[in-house]
Short mmCIF file of C-alpha atoms and ligand atoms in Angstrom, two decimals:
data_model
loop_
_atom_site.label_atom_id
_atom_site.label_comp_id
_atom_site.label_asym_id
_atom_site.label_seq_id
_atom_site.Cartn_x
_atom_site.Cartn_y
_atom_site.Cartn_z
CA MET L 108 0.00 0.00 0.00
CA SER L 109 1.27 3.48 -0.83
CA THR L 110 1.43 4.71 2.77
CA SER L 111 2.27 8.25 1.64
CA THR L 112 -1.16 8.70 0.05
CA PRO L 113 -4.00 9.24 2.52
CA VAL L 114 -7.27 7.59 1.56
CA SER L 115 -9.76 10.20 0.43
CA GLY L 116 -12.79 8.35 -0.73
CA LEU L 117 -15.24 8.45 -3.60
CA ALA L 118 -17.68 11.00 -2.23
CA ASP L 119 -20.35 12.60 -4.40
CA SER L 120 -21.89 16.03 -4.04
CA TYR L 121 -24.83 14.63 -2.02
CA GLY L 122 -22.57 13.18 0.67
CA ARG L 123 -22.75 9.55 -0.41
CA VAL L 124 -19.46 7.65 -0.44
CA ALA L 125 -18.87 4.72 -2.79
CA THR L 126 -17.07 1.79 -1.19
CA ASP L 127 -18.52 -1.03 -3.32
CA LEU L 128 -16.94 -1.44 -6.75
CA ARG L 129 -18.67 -3.49 -9.47
CA VAL L 130 -16.21 -4.47 -12.18
CA SER L 131 -17.45 -5.82 -15.48
CA LEU L 132 -14.86 -8.21 -16.90
CA THR L 133 -16.52 -8.75 -20.27
CA ASP L 134 -19.69 -7.73 -22.08
CA ARG L 135 -20.03 -11.24 -23.54
CA CYS L 136 -22.53 -13.73 -22.20
CA ASN L 137 -23.39 -17.35 -22.92
CA LEU L 138 -27.07 -16.87 -22.08
CA ARG L 139 -29.48 -14.51 -23.83
CA CYS L 140 -32.00 -13.61 -21.14
CA ASN L 141 -34.82 -11.87 -22.92
CA TYR L 142 -35.06 -9.00 -20.40
CA CYS L 143 -31.35 -8.29 -20.97
CA MET L 144 -30.26 -9.13 -24.52
CA PRO L 145 -31.80 -9.60 -27.94
CA ALA L 146 -31.84 -13.13 -29.42
CA GLU L 147 -29.05 -12.18 -31.81
CA GLY L 148 -27.09 -9.25 -33.08
CA LEU L 149 -25.43 -7.48 -30.20
CA ASP L 150 -21.90 -6.31 -31.03
CA TRP L 151 -19.21 -7.26 -28.50
CA LEU L 152 -16.51 -4.86 -27.43
CA PRO L 153 -13.41 -5.25 -29.58
CA THR L 154 -10.65 -7.09 -27.70
CA GLU L 155 -8.25 -4.16 -27.90
CA GLU L 156 -10.79 -1.94 -26.14
CA THR L 157 -11.22 -4.38 -23.26
CA LEU L 158 -8.94 -3.86 -20.29
CA THR L 159 -6.19 -6.44 -19.88
CA ASP L 160 -5.91 -8.35 -16.60
CA ASP L 161 -3.07 -6.07 -15.50
CA GLU L 162 -5.11 -2.98 -16.30
CA VAL L 163 -8.11 -4.29 -14.35
CA VAL L 164 -5.94 -5.08 -11.35
CA ARG L 165 -4.22 -1.69 -11.48
CA LEU L 166 -7.57 0.14 -11.37
CA VAL L 167 -8.90 -2.09 -8.61
CA ARG L 168 -5.67 -1.52 -6.65
CA ILE L 169 -6.06 2.27 -6.98
CA GLY L 170 -9.68 1.91 -5.84
CA VAL L 171 -8.72 -0.14 -2.79
CA GLU L 172 -5.49 1.60 -1.80
CA GLN L 173 -6.37 5.21 -2.52
CA LEU L 174 -10.14 5.51 -2.77
CA GLY L 175 -11.58 3.48 0.07
CA ILE L 176 -13.11 0.62 -1.94
CA ARG L 177 -13.92 -2.23 0.49
CA GLU L 178 -15.95 -4.62 -1.65
CA VAL L 179 -15.19 -5.71 -5.19
CA ARG L 180 -17.81 -7.59 -7.19
CA PHE L 181 -16.82 -9.03 -10.57
CA THR L 182 -19.62 -9.19 -13.08
CA GLY L 183 -20.33 -8.84 -16.77
CA GLY L 184 -21.58 -9.98 -19.30
CA GLU L 185 -20.61 -13.32 -17.82
CA PRO L 186 -17.44 -13.04 -15.70
CA LEU L 187 -16.74 -16.80 -15.83
CA LEU L 188 -15.99 -16.31 -19.53
CA ARG L 189 -12.95 -14.23 -18.57
CA ARG L 190 -9.93 -16.51 -18.88
CA GLY L 191 -7.83 -14.72 -16.26
CA LEU L 192 -10.62 -14.58 -13.66
CA ALA L 193 -8.94 -16.67 -10.93
CA ASP L 194 -5.73 -14.67 -11.24
CA ILE L 195 -7.64 -11.36 -11.11
CA VAL L 196 -9.48 -12.59 -8.00
CA ALA L 197 -6.24 -13.67 -6.31
CA ARG L 198 -4.51 -10.37 -7.04
CA THR L 199 -7.54 -8.43 -5.80
CA LYS L 200 -7.81 -10.43 -2.60
CA ALA L 201 -4.09 -9.87 -1.94
CA LEU L 202 -4.52 -6.09 -1.86
CA GLU L 203 -4.23 -4.20 1.42
CA PRO L 204 -6.68 -3.76 3.02
CA SER L 205 -8.02 -6.99 1.56
CA PRO L 206 -11.48 -6.30 0.08
CA GLU L 207 -14.45 -8.65 0.15
CA VAL L 208 -14.46 -10.26 -3.30
CA SER L 209 -17.61 -11.67 -4.87
CA LEU L 210 -18.97 -12.66 -8.26
CA THR L 211 -22.30 -12.17 -9.99
CA THR L 212 -22.65 -15.05 -12.41
CA ASN L 213 -25.07 -17.25 -14.31
CA ALA L 214 -23.04 -20.20 -12.91
CA LEU L 215 -22.50 -21.90 -16.29
CA GLY L 216 -19.18 -23.67 -15.83
CA LEU L 217 -19.03 -22.89 -12.11
CA SER L 218 -19.13 -26.61 -11.37
CA ARG L 219 -15.63 -26.81 -12.85
CA THR L 220 -14.23 -23.55 -11.45
CA ALA L 221 -15.76 -23.04 -7.99
CA GLU L 222 -12.91 -24.77 -6.10
CA THR L 223 -10.23 -22.84 -8.00
CA LEU L 224 -12.00 -19.54 -7.44
CA ALA L 225 -12.45 -20.24 -3.74
CA ALA L 226 -8.76 -21.12 -3.46
CA ALA L 227 -7.94 -17.84 -5.24
CA GLY L 228 -9.76 -15.96 -2.48
CA LEU L 229 -13.28 -15.50 -3.83
CA ASP L 230 -15.56 -14.98 -0.83
CA ARG L 231 -19.00 -15.63 -2.27
CA VAL L 232 -21.23 -15.70 -5.34
CA ASN L 233 -24.57 -14.30 -6.45
CA VAL L 234 -26.12 -16.60 -9.02
CA SER L 235 -28.83 -15.53 -11.44
CA LEU L 236 -31.65 -18.05 -11.71
CA ASP L 237 -35.18 -17.05 -12.64
CA THR L 238 -36.87 -20.44 -12.48
CA VAL L 239 -36.19 -24.08 -11.64
CA ARG L 240 -38.40 -25.27 -14.50
CA ARG L 241 -36.41 -26.38 -17.51
CA ALA L 242 -38.81 -25.18 -20.21
CA GLU L 243 -39.26 -21.79 -18.54
CA PHE L 244 -35.51 -21.45 -18.10
CA GLU L 245 -35.03 -22.06 -21.81
CA GLN L 246 -37.81 -19.64 -22.68
CA ILE L 247 -36.23 -16.85 -20.63
CA THR L 248 -32.53 -17.47 -21.35
CA ARG L 249 -32.97 -18.92 -24.86
CA ARG L 250 -30.62 -21.75 -23.85
CA ASP L 251 -31.37 -25.23 -22.46
CA ARG L 252 -28.81 -25.00 -19.63
CA LEU L 253 -30.77 -25.21 -16.37
CA GLN L 254 -28.91 -28.30 -15.15
CA ASP L 255 -25.53 -26.59 -15.61
CA VAL L 256 -26.69 -23.71 -13.40
CA LEU L 257 -27.95 -26.09 -10.72
CA ASP L 258 -24.64 -27.99 -10.83
CA GLY L 259 -22.75 -24.69 -10.57
CA LEU L 260 -24.77 -23.66 -7.54
CA ALA L 261 -24.11 -26.99 -5.81
CA ALA L 262 -20.39 -26.69 -6.52
CA ALA L 263 -20.32 -23.15 -5.13
CA LYS L 264 -21.89 -24.41 -1.92
CA ARG L 265 -19.39 -27.28 -1.65
CA ALA L 266 -16.54 -24.81 -2.20
CA GLY L 267 -17.81 -22.60 0.64
CA LEU L 268 -18.66 -19.59 -1.53
CA THR L 269 -21.40 -18.69 0.90
CA PRO L 270 -23.82 -17.16 1.70
CA ILE L 271 -25.10 -17.83 -1.82
CA LYS L 272 -27.66 -15.39 -3.11
CA VAL L 273 -29.92 -16.27 -6.03
CA ASN L 274 -31.07 -13.32 -8.13
CA ALA L 275 -34.30 -13.67 -10.09
CA VAL L 276 -36.23 -11.42 -12.44
CA LEU L 277 -39.92 -12.20 -12.88
CA MET L 278 -41.54 -12.00 -16.30
CA ARG L 279 -45.27 -11.54 -16.53
CA GLY L 280 -46.98 -14.69 -17.80
CA VAL L 281 -43.73 -16.66 -17.82
CA ASN L 282 -42.22 -17.33 -14.39
CA ASP L 283 -44.12 -14.88 -12.16
CA VAL L 284 -46.66 -17.41 -10.89
CA HIS L 285 -43.85 -19.79 -9.98
CA ALA L 286 -42.09 -17.33 -7.67
CA PRO L 287 -43.25 -19.23 -4.52
CA GLU L 288 -41.88 -22.45 -5.99
CA LEU L 289 -38.51 -20.78 -6.61
CA LEU L 290 -38.47 -19.45 -3.05
CA ARG L 291 -39.30 -22.91 -1.64
CA TRP L 292 -36.50 -24.42 -3.72
CA CYS L 293 -34.01 -21.78 -2.50
CA LEU L 294 -35.04 -22.32 1.13
CA ASP L 295 -34.61 -26.09 0.72
CA HIS L 296 -31.10 -25.57 -0.68
CA ASP L 297 -30.05 -22.83 1.74
CA TYR L 298 -29.75 -20.14 -0.95
CA GLN L 299 -31.06 -16.64 -0.26
CA LEU L 300 -33.49 -15.60 -3.00
CA ARG L 301 -33.65 -11.97 -4.09
CA ILE L 302 -36.23 -10.94 -6.64
CA ILE L 303 -35.25 -7.93 -8.75
CA GLU L 304 -37.69 -5.58 -10.42
CA GLN L 305 -37.01 -5.49 -14.13
CA MET L 306 -35.22 -2.26 -15.06
CA PRO L 307 -35.06 -0.33 -18.35
CA LEU L 308 -31.61 -1.62 -19.25
CA ASP L 309 -32.29 -4.19 -21.96
CA ALA L 310 -30.39 -3.84 -25.20
CA GLN L 311 -33.56 -4.04 -27.28
CA HIS L 312 -35.38 -1.28 -25.30
CA GLY L 313 -38.39 -3.52 -24.70
CA TRP L 314 -38.98 -2.52 -21.05
CA SER L 315 -42.25 -0.92 -20.09
CA ARG L 316 -43.47 0.09 -16.67
CA ASP L 317 -46.76 -1.72 -17.21
CA GLY L 318 -44.95 -4.88 -18.27
CA MET L 319 -42.69 -5.17 -15.25
CA ILE L 320 -43.65 -7.06 -12.10
CA THR L 321 -43.61 -4.57 -9.23
CA ALA L 322 -42.49 -5.18 -5.64
CA GLU L 323 -46.15 -5.04 -4.57
CA GLU L 324 -46.95 -7.83 -7.02
CA ILE L 325 -43.95 -9.82 -5.82
CA PHE L 326 -45.16 -9.61 -2.22
CA ALA L 327 -48.66 -10.66 -3.29
CA LEU L 328 -47.28 -13.64 -5.23
CA LEU L 329 -45.07 -14.83 -2.36
CA GLU L 330 -47.67 -14.23 0.32
CA LYS L 331 -49.91 -16.83 -1.30
CA ASP L 332 -47.59 -19.45 0.19
CA PHE L 333 -45.46 -17.69 2.80
CA GLU L 334 -45.74 -15.19 5.60
CA LEU L 335 -43.33 -12.30 5.12
CA THR L 336 -42.36 -9.97 7.95
CA PRO L 337 -39.89 -7.06 7.74
CA ASP L 338 -36.34 -8.09 8.64
CA PRO L 339 -35.39 -6.35 11.92
CA GLU L 340 -31.73 -6.24 10.78
CA HIS L 341 -30.63 -2.80 9.54
CA ARG L 342 -30.64 -2.63 5.73
CA GLY L 343 -27.77 -0.14 5.39
CA SER L 344 -26.84 0.45 1.77
CA ALA L 345 -28.02 -2.99 0.59
CA PRO L 346 -30.19 -2.83 -2.53
CA ALA L 347 -32.41 -5.64 -1.25
CA GLU L 348 -35.16 -5.02 1.26
CA THR L 349 -35.24 -8.28 3.20
CA PHE L 350 -38.10 -10.12 4.87
CA LEU L 351 -38.21 -13.03 7.29
CA VAL L 352 -39.95 -16.00 5.72
CA ASP L 353 -42.50 -17.67 8.01
CA GLY L 354 -40.94 -15.99 11.05
CA GLY L 355 -37.30 -16.63 10.02
CA PRO L 356 -34.45 -17.26 10.24
CA ALA L 357 -34.74 -17.76 6.45
CA LYS L 358 -35.04 -14.53 4.46
CA VAL L 359 -36.07 -13.35 1.03
CA GLY L 360 -35.02 -10.08 -0.58
CA VAL L 361 -36.80 -7.77 -2.99
CA ILE L 362 -34.75 -5.31 -5.01
CA ALA L 363 -37.32 -2.70 -5.99
CA SER L 364 -35.09 -0.36 -7.95
CA VAL L 365 -38.02 1.07 -9.89
CA THR L 366 -40.91 1.39 -7.44
CA ARG L 367 -38.98 1.80 -4.15
CA PRO L 368 -35.65 3.32 -5.20
CA PHE L 369 -32.78 3.34 -2.71
CA CYS L 370 -30.49 5.84 -4.44
CA GLY L 371 -30.10 7.93 -1.27
CA ASP L 372 -28.12 5.08 0.33
CA CYS L 373 -26.19 4.07 -2.77
CA ASP L 374 -22.54 3.17 -2.09
CA ARG L 375 -21.78 1.66 -5.49
CA VAL L 376 -19.59 2.66 -8.42
CA ARG L 377 -19.06 0.73 -11.63
CA LEU L 378 -16.18 0.05 -13.96
CA THR L 379 -16.99 -1.27 -17.43
CA ALA L 380 -14.91 -3.88 -19.24
CA ASP L 381 -13.49 -1.12 -21.42
CA GLY L 382 -12.36 0.94 -18.47
CA GLN L 383 -15.11 3.54 -18.11
CA VAL L 384 -16.19 4.64 -14.65
CA ARG L 385 -19.96 4.92 -14.23
CA ASN L 386 -21.21 6.55 -11.05
CA CYS L 387 -24.69 5.02 -11.50
CA LEU L 388 -26.24 2.10 -13.41
CA PHE L 389 -28.33 4.72 -15.21
CA ALA L 390 -25.56 7.28 -15.74
CA ARG L 391 -25.42 8.84 -19.18
CA GLN L 392 -21.85 10.06 -18.71
CA GLU L 393 -18.73 7.99 -18.21
CA SER L 394 -15.16 8.83 -17.29
CA ASP L 395 -12.51 7.20 -19.47
CA LEU L 396 -9.94 5.65 -17.16
CA ARG L 397 -8.65 3.42 -19.93
CA ALA L 398 -7.32 6.42 -21.84
CA ALA L 399 -5.61 7.58 -18.66
CA LEU L 400 -4.19 4.10 -18.02
CA ARG L 401 -2.87 3.71 -21.52
CA GLY L 402 -1.43 7.20 -21.48
CA THR L 403 1.10 8.37 -18.97
CA ALA L 404 -1.19 8.99 -16.00
CA THR L 405 0.17 8.17 -12.56
CA ASP L 406 -1.91 6.31 -9.98
CA ASP L 407 -2.56 9.61 -8.19
CA GLU L 408 -3.82 11.23 -11.39
CA ILE L 409 -6.12 8.29 -12.10
CA ALA L 410 -7.44 8.45 -8.54
CA ASP L 411 -8.16 12.17 -8.98
CA GLN L 412 -10.01 11.56 -12.24
CA TRP L 413 -12.07 8.83 -10.56
CA ARG L 414 -12.93 11.12 -7.61
CA LEU L 415 -14.01 13.83 -10.03
CA ALA L 416 -16.25 11.36 -11.90
CA MET L 417 -18.23 10.82 -8.70
CA MET L 418 -19.14 14.49 -8.37
CA THR L 419 -21.69 14.31 -11.20
CA LYS L 420 -23.58 11.40 -9.60
CA ARG L 421 -27.23 12.39 -9.66
CA PRO L 422 -29.38 12.18 -6.51
CA GLY L 423 -31.49 9.46 -8.10
CA HIS L 424 -31.71 7.31 -11.22
CA GLY L 425 -34.68 9.29 -12.51
CA ILE L 426 -36.64 6.39 -14.04
CA ASP L 427 -39.80 8.23 -13.00
CA ASP L 428 -38.79 11.54 -14.57
CA GLU L 429 -40.59 12.51 -17.74
CA LEU L 430 -37.20 13.21 -19.28
CA PHE L 431 -35.75 9.81 -18.34
CA LEU L 432 -33.49 8.43 -21.04
CA GLN L 433 -32.33 4.83 -20.97
CA PRO L 434 -28.51 4.65 -20.94
CA THR L 435 -26.93 3.82 -24.27
CA ARG L 436 -25.12 0.82 -22.84
CA PRO L 437 -27.30 -2.17 -21.98
CA MET L 438 -26.97 -3.98 -18.64
CA SER L 439 -24.74 -6.64 -20.20
CA ALA L 440 -22.18 -3.99 -21.14
CA ILE L 441 -22.40 -2.07 -17.86
CA GLY L 442 -22.18 -4.93 -15.39
CA GLY L 443 -25.14 -5.71 -13.17
N1 SAM F 283 -24.05 -12.90 -16.30
C1 SAM F 283 -24.06 -12.62 -14.90
C2 SAM F 283 -25.36 -13.07 -14.28
O1 SAM F 283 -26.17 -13.66 -14.99
O2 SAM F 283 -25.53 -12.87 -13.09
C3 SAM F 283 -23.76 -11.19 -14.54
C4 SAM F 283 -24.35 -10.10 -15.36
S1 SAM F 283 -26.11 -9.97 -15.32
C5 SAM F 283 -26.33 -8.54 -16.32
C6 SAM F 283 -26.37 -9.41 -13.68
C7 SAM F 283 -27.79 -9.43 -13.17
O3 SAM F 283 -28.52 -8.46 -13.87
C8 SAM F 283 -28.53 -10.74 -13.35
O4 SAM F 283 -29.02 -11.14 -12.11
C9 SAM F 283 -29.66 -10.38 -14.29
O5 SAM F 283 -30.81 -11.11 -13.99
C10 SAM F 283 -29.84 -8.93 -14.00
N2 SAM F 283 -30.49 -8.18 -15.07
C11 SAM F 283 -30.18 -8.15 -16.38
N3 SAM F 283 -31.00 -7.31 -17.04
C12 SAM F 283 -31.83 -6.80 -16.13
C13 SAM F 283 -32.91 -5.88 -16.18
N4 SAM F 283 -33.29 -5.32 -17.32
N5 SAM F 283 -33.55 -5.57 -15.03
C14 SAM F 283 -33.18 -6.16 -13.86
N6 SAM F 283 -32.16 -7.02 -13.74
C15 SAM F 283 -31.52 -7.35 -14.86
#
């Protein structure tokens, strides 16, 4: 750690401080979830525009050593597609102070890599799984790979990558009515389910407010089979509002980004696979750290540029504003 440089964190002009860094390692994915990507025809980032492993680790190191980042979550696209993932994880975990390191993944291939990633220092995983019904899974993801995801989840549990959170998006008329079944399955397997409201971040711009399943609808669906009571534990900056299931200790989370936004407590900042800092999922401006990295910028100069990028963070994502514009980059290219 560069002891000469005092940590001055990633504060924005509303007093929020980002300590949780989401790093997209690739915009590529091996599923094609229909709320995220079109069936075909999404251009990938050219390889030369994607940060190298060394470049990723340098930026993460600056974040941890100079900017107060305490949690690093690797995402994508699909981060397991990144060949150097285990090495990036190991080098991140070895930083001082050692951050919590996690992965958001669809778990395809995790059955082969979970042990290696755990040995590299990965602390835990969030796995995306919208249904445990094979036909529904194929309908949503456009791939017949449910069993691979289930195998990946089991391997993550064996490797100790816990607590394992399962992220689900509900689609009206597809998997919404089976939400209680998914919760039961997660409870039986000791995974913590979190249901996410669908956000306007799909590449094909197909989102509509009327089409999405709201938090209120999610509660109504789950309460057909379960009793939900507010979790007495303090939520802090967590995106999920959690509830005790049938009196606890099991919990379920609802991430109601659209209808119950939590921007006031946001402590997140994002780095895209091509080295752009985004101060919000819905930001329309980015700060190009790749250009700085590939130029002659020192670590201190990069840290200053990153701090400056936080100052334009808006008080809220503005989905409800009349003038709301969906960001140009889809979720798969930002990193969820
Ligand atoms: N491929 C990895 C995965 O499947 O977890 C990481 C990237 S994926 C974009 C991250 C998360 O974003 C997934 O849980 C996915 O369900 C969620 N997601 C994608 N598009 C979304 C949208 N429009 N609204 C809400 N969540 C979305």
